[in-house]
CSV table of N, CA and C in Angstrom, one decimal:
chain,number,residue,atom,x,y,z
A,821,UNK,N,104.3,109.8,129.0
A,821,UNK,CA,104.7,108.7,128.2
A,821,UNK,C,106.1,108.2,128.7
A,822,UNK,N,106.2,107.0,128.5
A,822,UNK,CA,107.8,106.5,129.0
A,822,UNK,C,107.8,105.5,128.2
A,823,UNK,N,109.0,105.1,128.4
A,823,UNK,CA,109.7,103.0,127.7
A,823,UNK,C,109.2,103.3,126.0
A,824,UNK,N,109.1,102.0,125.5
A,824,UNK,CA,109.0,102.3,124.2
A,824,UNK,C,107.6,103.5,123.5
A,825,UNK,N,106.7,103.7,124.3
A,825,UNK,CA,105.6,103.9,123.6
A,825,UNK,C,106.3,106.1,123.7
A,826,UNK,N,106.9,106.3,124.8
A,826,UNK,CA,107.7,107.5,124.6
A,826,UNK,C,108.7,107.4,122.8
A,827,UNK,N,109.2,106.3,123.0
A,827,UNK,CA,110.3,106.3,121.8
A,827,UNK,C,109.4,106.5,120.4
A,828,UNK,N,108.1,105.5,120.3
A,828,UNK,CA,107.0,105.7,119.2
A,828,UNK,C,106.7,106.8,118.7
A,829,UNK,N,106.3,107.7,120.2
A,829,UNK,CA,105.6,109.2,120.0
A,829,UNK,C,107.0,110.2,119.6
A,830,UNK,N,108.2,110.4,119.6
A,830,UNK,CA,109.0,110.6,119.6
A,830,UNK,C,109.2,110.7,118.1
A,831,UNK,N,109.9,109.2,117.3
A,831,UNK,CA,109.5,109.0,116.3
A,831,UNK,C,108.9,109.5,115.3
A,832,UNK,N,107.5,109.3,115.7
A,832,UNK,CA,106.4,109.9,114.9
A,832,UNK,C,106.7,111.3,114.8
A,833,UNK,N,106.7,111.9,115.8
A,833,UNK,CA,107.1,113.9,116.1
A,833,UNK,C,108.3,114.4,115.1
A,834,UNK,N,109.3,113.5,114.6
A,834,UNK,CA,110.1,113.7,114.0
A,834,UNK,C,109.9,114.4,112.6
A,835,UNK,N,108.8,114.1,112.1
A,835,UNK,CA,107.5,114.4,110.8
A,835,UNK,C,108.2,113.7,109.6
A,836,UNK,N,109.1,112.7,109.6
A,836,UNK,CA,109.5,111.6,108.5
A,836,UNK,C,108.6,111.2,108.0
A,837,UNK,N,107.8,110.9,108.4
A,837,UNK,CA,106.4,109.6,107.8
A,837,UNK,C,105.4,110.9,107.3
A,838,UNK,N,105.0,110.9,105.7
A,838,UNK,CA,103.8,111.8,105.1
A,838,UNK,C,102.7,110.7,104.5
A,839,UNK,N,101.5,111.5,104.6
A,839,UNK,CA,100.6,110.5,104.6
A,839,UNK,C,99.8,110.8,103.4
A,840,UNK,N,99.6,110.5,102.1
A,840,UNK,CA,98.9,111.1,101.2
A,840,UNK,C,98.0,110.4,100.8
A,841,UNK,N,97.9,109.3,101.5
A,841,UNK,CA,97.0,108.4,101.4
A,841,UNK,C,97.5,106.9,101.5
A,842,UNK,N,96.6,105.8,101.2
A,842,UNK,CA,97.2,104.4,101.5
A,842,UNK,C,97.0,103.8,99.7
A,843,UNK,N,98.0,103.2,99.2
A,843,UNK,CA,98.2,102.6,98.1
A,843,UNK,C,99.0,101.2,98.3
A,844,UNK,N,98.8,100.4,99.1
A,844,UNK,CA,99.3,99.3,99.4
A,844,UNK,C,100.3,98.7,97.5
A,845,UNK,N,99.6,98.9,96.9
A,845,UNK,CA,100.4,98.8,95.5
A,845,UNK,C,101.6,99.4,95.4
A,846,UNK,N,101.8,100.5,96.3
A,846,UNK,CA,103.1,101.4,95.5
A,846,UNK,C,104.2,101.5,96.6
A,847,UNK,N,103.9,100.2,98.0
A,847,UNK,CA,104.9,100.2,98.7
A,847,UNK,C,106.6,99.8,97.7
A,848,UNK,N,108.0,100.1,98.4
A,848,UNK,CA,109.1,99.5,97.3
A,848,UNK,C,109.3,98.4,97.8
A,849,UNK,N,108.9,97.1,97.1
A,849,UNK,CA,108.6,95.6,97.4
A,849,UNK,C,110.6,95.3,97.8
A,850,UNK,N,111.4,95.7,97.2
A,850,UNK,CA,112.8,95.5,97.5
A,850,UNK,C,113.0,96.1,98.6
A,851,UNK,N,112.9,97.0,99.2
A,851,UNK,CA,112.9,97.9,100.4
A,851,UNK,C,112.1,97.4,101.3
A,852,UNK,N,111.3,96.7,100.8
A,852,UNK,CA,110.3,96.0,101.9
A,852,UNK,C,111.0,95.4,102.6
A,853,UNK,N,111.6,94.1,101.5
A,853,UNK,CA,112.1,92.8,101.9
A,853,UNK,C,113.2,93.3,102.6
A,854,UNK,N,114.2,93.9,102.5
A,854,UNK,CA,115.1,94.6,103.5
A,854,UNK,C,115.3,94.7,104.9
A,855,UNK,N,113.8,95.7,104.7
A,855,UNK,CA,113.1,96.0,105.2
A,855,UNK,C,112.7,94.7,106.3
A,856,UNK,N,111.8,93.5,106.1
A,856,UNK,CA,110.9,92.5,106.6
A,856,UNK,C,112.5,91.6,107.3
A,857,UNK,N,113.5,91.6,106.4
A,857,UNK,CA,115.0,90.7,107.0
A,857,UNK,C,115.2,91.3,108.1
A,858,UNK,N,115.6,92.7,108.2
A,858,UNK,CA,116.2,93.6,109.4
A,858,UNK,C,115.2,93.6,110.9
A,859,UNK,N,114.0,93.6,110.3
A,859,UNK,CA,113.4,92.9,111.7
A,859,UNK,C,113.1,92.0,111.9
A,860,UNK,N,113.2,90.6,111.2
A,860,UNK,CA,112.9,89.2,111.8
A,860,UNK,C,114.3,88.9,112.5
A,861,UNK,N,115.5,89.8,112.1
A,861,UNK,CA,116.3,89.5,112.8
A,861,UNK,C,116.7,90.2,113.8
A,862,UNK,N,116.1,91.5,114.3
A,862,UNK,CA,116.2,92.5,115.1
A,862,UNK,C,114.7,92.8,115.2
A,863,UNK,N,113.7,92.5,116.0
A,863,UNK,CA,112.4,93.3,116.1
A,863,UNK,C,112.7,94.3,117.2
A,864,UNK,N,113.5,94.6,117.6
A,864,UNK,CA,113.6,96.0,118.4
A,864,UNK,C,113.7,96.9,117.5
A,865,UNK,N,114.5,96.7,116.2
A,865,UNK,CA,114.3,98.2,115.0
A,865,UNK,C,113.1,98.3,114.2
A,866,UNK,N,112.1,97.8,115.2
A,866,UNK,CA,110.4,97.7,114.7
A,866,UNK,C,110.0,99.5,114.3
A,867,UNK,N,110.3,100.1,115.9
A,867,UNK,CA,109.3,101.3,116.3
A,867,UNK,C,110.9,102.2,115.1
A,868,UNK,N,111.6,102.1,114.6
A,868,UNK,CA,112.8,102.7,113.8
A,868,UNK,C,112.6,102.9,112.5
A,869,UNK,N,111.8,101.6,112.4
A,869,UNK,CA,111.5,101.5,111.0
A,869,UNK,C,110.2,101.5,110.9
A,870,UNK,N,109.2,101.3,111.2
A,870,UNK,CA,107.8,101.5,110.8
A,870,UNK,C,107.1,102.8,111.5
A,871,UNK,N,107.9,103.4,112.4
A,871,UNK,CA,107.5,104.8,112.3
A,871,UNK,C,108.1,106.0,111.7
A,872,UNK,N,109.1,105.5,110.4
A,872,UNK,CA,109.3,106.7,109.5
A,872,UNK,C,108.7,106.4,107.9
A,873,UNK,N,108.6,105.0,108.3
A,873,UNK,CA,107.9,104.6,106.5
A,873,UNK,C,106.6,105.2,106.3
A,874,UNK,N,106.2,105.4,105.3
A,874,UNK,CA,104.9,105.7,105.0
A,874,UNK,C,103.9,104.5,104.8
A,875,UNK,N,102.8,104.5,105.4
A,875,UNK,CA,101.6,103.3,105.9
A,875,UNK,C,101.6,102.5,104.7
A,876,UNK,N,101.9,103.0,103.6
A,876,UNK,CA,101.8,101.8,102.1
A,876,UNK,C,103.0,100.6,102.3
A,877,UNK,N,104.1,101.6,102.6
A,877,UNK,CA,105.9,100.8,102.7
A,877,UNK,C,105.4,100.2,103.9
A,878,UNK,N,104.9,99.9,105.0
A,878,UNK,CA,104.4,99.1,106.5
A,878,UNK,C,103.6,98.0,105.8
A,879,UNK,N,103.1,98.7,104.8
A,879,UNK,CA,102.1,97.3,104.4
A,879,UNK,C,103.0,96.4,103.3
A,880,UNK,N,103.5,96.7,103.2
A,880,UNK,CA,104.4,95.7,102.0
A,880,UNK,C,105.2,94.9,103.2
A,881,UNK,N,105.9,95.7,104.1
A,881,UNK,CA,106.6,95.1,105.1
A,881,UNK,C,106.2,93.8,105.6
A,882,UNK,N,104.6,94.3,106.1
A,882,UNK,CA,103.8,93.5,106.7
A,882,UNK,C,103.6,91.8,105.5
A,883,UNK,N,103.0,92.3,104.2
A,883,UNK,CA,102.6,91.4,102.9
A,883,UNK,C,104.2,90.2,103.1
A,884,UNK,N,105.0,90.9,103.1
A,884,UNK,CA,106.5,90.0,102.7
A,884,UNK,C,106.9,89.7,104.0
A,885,UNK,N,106.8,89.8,105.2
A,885,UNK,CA,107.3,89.0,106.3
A,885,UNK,C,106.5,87.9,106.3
A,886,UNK,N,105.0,88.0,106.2
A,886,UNK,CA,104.1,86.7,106.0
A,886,UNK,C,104.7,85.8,105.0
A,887,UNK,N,104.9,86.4,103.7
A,887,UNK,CA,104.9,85.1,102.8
A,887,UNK,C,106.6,84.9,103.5
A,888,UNK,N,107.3,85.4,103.7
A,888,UNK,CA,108.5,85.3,104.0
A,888,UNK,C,109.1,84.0,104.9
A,889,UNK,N,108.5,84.2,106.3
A,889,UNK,CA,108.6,83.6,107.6
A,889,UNK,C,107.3,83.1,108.3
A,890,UNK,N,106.5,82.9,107.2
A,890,UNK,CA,104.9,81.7,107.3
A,890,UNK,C,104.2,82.6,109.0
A,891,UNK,N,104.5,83.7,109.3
A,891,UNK,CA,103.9,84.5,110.8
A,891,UNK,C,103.7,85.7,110.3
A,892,UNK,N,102.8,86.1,110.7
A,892,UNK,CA,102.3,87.7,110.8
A,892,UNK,C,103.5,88.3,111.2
A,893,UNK,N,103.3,89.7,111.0
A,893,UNK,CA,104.4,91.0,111.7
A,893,UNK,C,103.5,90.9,112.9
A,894,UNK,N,102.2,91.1,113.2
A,894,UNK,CA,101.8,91.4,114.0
A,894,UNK,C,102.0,90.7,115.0
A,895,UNK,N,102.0,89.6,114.9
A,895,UNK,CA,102.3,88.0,115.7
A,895,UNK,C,103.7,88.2,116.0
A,896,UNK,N,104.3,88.9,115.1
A,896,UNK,CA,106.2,88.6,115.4
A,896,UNK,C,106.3,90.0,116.7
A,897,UNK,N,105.5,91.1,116.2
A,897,UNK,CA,106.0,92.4,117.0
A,897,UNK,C,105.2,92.4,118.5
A,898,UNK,N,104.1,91.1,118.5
A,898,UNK,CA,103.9,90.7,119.9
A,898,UNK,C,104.3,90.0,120.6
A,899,UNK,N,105.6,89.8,120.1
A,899,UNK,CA,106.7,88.4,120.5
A,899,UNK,C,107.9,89.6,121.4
A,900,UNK,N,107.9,90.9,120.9
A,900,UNK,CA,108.8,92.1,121.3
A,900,UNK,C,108.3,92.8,122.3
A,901,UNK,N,107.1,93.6,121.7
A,901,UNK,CA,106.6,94.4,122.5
A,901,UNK,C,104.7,93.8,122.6
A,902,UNK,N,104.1,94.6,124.0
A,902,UNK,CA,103.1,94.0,124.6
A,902,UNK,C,102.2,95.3,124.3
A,903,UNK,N,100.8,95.7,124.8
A,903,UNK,CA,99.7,96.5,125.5
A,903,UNK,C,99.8,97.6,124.2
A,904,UNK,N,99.7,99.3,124.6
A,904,UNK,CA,100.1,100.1,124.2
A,904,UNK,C,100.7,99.8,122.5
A,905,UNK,N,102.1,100.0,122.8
A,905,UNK,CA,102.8,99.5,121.9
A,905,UNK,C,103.0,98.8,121.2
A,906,UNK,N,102.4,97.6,121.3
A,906,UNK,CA,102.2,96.8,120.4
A,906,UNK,C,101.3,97.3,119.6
A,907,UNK,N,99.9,97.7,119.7
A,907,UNK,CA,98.7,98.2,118.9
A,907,UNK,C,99.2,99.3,118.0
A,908,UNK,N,100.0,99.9,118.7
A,908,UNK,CA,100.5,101.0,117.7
A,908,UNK,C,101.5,101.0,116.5
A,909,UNK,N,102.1,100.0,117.1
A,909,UNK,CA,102.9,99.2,115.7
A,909,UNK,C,102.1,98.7,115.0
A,910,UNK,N,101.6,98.3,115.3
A,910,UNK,CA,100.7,97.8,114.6
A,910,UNK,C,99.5,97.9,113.4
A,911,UNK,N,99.2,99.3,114.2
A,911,UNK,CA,98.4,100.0,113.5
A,911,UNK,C,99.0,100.7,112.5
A,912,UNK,N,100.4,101.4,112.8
A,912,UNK,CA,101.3,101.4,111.4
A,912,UNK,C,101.0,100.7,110.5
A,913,UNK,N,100.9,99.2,110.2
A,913,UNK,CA,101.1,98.5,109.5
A,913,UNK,C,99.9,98.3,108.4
A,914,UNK,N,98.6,99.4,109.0
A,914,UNK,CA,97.2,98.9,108.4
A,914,UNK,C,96.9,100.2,107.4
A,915,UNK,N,96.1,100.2,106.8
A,915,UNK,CA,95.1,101.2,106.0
A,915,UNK,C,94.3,102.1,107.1
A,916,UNK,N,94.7,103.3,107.5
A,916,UNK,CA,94.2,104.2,108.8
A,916,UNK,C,92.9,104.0,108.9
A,917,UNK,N,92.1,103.9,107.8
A,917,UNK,CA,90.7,103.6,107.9
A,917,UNK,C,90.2,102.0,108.0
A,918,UNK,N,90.9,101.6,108.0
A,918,UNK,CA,90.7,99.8,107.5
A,918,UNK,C,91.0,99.8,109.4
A,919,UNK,N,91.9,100.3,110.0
A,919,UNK,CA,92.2,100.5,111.8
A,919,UNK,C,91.4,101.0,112.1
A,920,UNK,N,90.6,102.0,112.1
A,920,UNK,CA,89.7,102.8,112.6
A,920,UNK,C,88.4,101.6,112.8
A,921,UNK,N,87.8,101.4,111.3
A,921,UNK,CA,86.9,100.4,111.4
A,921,UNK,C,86.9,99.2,112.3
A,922,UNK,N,88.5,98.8,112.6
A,922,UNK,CA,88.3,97.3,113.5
A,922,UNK,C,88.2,98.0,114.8
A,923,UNK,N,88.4,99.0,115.0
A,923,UNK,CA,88.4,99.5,116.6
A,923,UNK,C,86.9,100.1,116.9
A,924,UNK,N,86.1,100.6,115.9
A,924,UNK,CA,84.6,100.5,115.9
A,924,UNK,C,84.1,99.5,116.3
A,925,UNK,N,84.5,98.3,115.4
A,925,UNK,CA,83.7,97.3,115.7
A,925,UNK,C,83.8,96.8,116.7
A,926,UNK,N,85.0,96.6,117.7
A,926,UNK,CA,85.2,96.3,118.9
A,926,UNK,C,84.2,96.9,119.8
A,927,UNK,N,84.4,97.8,119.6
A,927,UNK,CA,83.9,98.9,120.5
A,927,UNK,C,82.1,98.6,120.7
A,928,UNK,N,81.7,98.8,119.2
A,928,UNK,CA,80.5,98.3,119.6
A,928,UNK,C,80.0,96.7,119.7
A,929,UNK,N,80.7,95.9,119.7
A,929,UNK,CA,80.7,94.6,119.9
A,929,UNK,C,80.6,94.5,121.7
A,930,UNK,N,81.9,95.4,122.0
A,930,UNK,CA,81.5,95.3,123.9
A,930,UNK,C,81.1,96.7,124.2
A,931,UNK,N,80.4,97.7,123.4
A,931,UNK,CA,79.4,98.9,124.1
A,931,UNK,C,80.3,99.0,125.5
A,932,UNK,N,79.7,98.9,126.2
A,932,UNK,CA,80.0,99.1,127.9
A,932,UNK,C,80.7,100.5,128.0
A,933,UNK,N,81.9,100.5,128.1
A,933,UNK,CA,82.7,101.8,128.2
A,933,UNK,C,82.9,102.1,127.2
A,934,UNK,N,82.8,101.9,125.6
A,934,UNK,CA,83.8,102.1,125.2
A,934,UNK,C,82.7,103.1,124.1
A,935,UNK,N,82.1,103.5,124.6
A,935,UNK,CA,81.2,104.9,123.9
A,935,UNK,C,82.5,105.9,123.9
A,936,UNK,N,83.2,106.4,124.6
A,936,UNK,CA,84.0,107.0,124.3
A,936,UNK,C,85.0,107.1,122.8
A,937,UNK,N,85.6,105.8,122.6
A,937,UNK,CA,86.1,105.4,121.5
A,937,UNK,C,85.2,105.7,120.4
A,938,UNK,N,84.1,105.5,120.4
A,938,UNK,CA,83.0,105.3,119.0
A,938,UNK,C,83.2,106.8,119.4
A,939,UNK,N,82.6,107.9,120.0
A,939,UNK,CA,82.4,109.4,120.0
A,939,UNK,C,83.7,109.9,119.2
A,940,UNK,N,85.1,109.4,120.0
A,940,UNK,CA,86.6,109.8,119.8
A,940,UNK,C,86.5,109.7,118.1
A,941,UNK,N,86.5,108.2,117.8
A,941,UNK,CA,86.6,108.2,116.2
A,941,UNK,C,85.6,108.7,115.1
A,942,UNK,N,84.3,108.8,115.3
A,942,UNK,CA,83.7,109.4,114.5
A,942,UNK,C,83.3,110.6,114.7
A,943,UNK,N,83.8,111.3,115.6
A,943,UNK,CA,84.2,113.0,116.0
A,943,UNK,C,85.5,113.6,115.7
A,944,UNK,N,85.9,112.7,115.6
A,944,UNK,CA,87.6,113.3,115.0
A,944,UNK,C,87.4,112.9,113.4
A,945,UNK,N,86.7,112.9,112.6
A,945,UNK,CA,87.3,112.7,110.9
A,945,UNK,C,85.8,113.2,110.9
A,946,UNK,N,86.6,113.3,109.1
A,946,UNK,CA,85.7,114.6,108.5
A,946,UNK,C,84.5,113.2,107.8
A,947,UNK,N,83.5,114.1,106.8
A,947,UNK,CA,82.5,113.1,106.4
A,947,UNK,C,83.8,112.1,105.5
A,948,UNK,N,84.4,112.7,104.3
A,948,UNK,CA,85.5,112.0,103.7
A,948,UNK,C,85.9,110.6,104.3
A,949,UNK,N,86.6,110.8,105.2
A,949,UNK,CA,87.3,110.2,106.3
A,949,UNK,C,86.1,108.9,106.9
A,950,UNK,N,84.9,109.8,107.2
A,950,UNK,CA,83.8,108.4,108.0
A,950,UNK,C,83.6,107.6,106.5
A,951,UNK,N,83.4,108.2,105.7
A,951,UNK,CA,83.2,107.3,105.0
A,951,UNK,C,84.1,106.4,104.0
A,952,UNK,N,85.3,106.4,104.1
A,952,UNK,CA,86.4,105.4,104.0
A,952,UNK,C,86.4,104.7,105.1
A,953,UNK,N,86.5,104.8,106.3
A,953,UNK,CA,86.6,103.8,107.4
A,953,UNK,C,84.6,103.0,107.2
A,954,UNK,N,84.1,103.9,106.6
A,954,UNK,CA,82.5,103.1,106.2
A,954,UNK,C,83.0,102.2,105.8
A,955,UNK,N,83.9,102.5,104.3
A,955,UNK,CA,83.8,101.7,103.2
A,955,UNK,C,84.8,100.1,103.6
A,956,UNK,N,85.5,100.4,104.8
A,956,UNK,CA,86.7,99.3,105.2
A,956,UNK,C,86.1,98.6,106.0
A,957,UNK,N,84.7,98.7,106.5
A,957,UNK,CA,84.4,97.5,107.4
A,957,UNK,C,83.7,96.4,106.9
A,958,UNK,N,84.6,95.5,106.9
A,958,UNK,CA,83.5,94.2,106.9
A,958,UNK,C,83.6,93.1,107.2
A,959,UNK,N,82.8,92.3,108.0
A,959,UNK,CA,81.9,91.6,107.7
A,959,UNK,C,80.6,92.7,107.4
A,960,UNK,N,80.1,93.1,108.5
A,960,UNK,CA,79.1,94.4,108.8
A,960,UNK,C,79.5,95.5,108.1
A,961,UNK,N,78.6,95.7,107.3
A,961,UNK,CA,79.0,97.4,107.1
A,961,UNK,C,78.8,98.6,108.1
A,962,UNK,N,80.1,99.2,108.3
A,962,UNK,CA,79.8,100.2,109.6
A,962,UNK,C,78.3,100.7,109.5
A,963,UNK,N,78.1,101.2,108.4
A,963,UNK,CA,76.1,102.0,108.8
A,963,UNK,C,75.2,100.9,109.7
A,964,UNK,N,75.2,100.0,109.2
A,964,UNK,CA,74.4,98.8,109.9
A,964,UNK,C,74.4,99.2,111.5
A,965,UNK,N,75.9,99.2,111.9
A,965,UNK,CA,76.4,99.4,113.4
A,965,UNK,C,75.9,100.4,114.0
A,966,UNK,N,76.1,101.5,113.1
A,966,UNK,CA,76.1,102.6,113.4
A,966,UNK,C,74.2,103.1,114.0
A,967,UNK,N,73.7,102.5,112.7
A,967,UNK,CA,71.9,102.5,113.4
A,967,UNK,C,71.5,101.5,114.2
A,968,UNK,N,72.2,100.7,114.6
A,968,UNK,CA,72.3,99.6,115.6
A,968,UNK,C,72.6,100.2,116.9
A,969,UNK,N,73.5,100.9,117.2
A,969,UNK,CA,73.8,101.6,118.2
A,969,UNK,C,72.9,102.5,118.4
A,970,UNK,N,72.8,103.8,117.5
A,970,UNK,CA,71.8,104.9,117.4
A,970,UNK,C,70.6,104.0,118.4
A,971,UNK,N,69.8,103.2,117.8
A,971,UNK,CA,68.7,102.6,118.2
A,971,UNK,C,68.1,102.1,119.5
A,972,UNK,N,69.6,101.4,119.9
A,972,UNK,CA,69.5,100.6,121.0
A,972,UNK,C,70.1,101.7,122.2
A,973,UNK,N,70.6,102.6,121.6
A,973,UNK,CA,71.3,103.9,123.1
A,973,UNK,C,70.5,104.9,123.4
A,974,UNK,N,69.4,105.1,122.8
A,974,UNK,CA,68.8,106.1,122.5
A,974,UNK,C,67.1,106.0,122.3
């Protein structure tokens, strides 16, 4: 790892950020806004600040830069950083399973290589786990995909 996506990994390793789950409700909406000023005016203190918040406080972040400055975080933190890093900020900013699900769906949307990713994510979480990232996909509901694939690979 090197450049910013070292400083990310880094960050994270610090063990600041606990994950007890995602409650987008119980981000501190004041701390947010703070929070959402300090990077529209600095997006380099992006990977500083949204890799020690907890994934609820990223999402409030995210909720109040939008109404805030009429642009996504996402949109603003690809204005900073590109590839790698960017996705990873990014992915801070979402429900881990609500992330998981859109990278499924990619995945099986372009098949080709990316059987890897589908094996990676539904081999790495427990039933629990598959089935919250079940419950976060939609348009499709992941099972649909899931015997869609089954079907057509096999």
């Amino acid at each position: 790892l090197s450049g910013d996506m070292r400083t990310i990994a880094l960050e994270m390793l610090k063990g600041k950020r606990m994950i007890d789950g995602f409650d987008e409700e119980s981000a501190d909406m004041k701390l947010a806004k703070k929070q959402a000023k300090e990077l529209h005016e600095d997006m380099s203190k992006a990977i500083e600040i949204l890799c020690t918040n907890q994934p609820d406080q990223n999402a409030g972040i995210a909720k109040v830069y939008e109404e805030t400055y009429d642009c996504s975080l996402a949109r603003a933190l690809g204005e900073e950083f590109s590839g790698n890093e960017k996705a990873a900020l990014v992915a801070l900013t979402q429900d881990p399973a609500h992330w998981y699900a859109q990278r499924l769906r990619k995945s099986f949307q372009n098949m080709g290589d990316f059987n890897a990713t589908i094996c990676r994510i539904i081999g790495a979480h427990d039933k629990d786990e598959i089935k919250a990232i079940a419950c976060s996909s939609q348009p499709i509901p992941l099972r649909h995909l899931l015997i869609y694939h089954a079907k057509n690979n096999h």
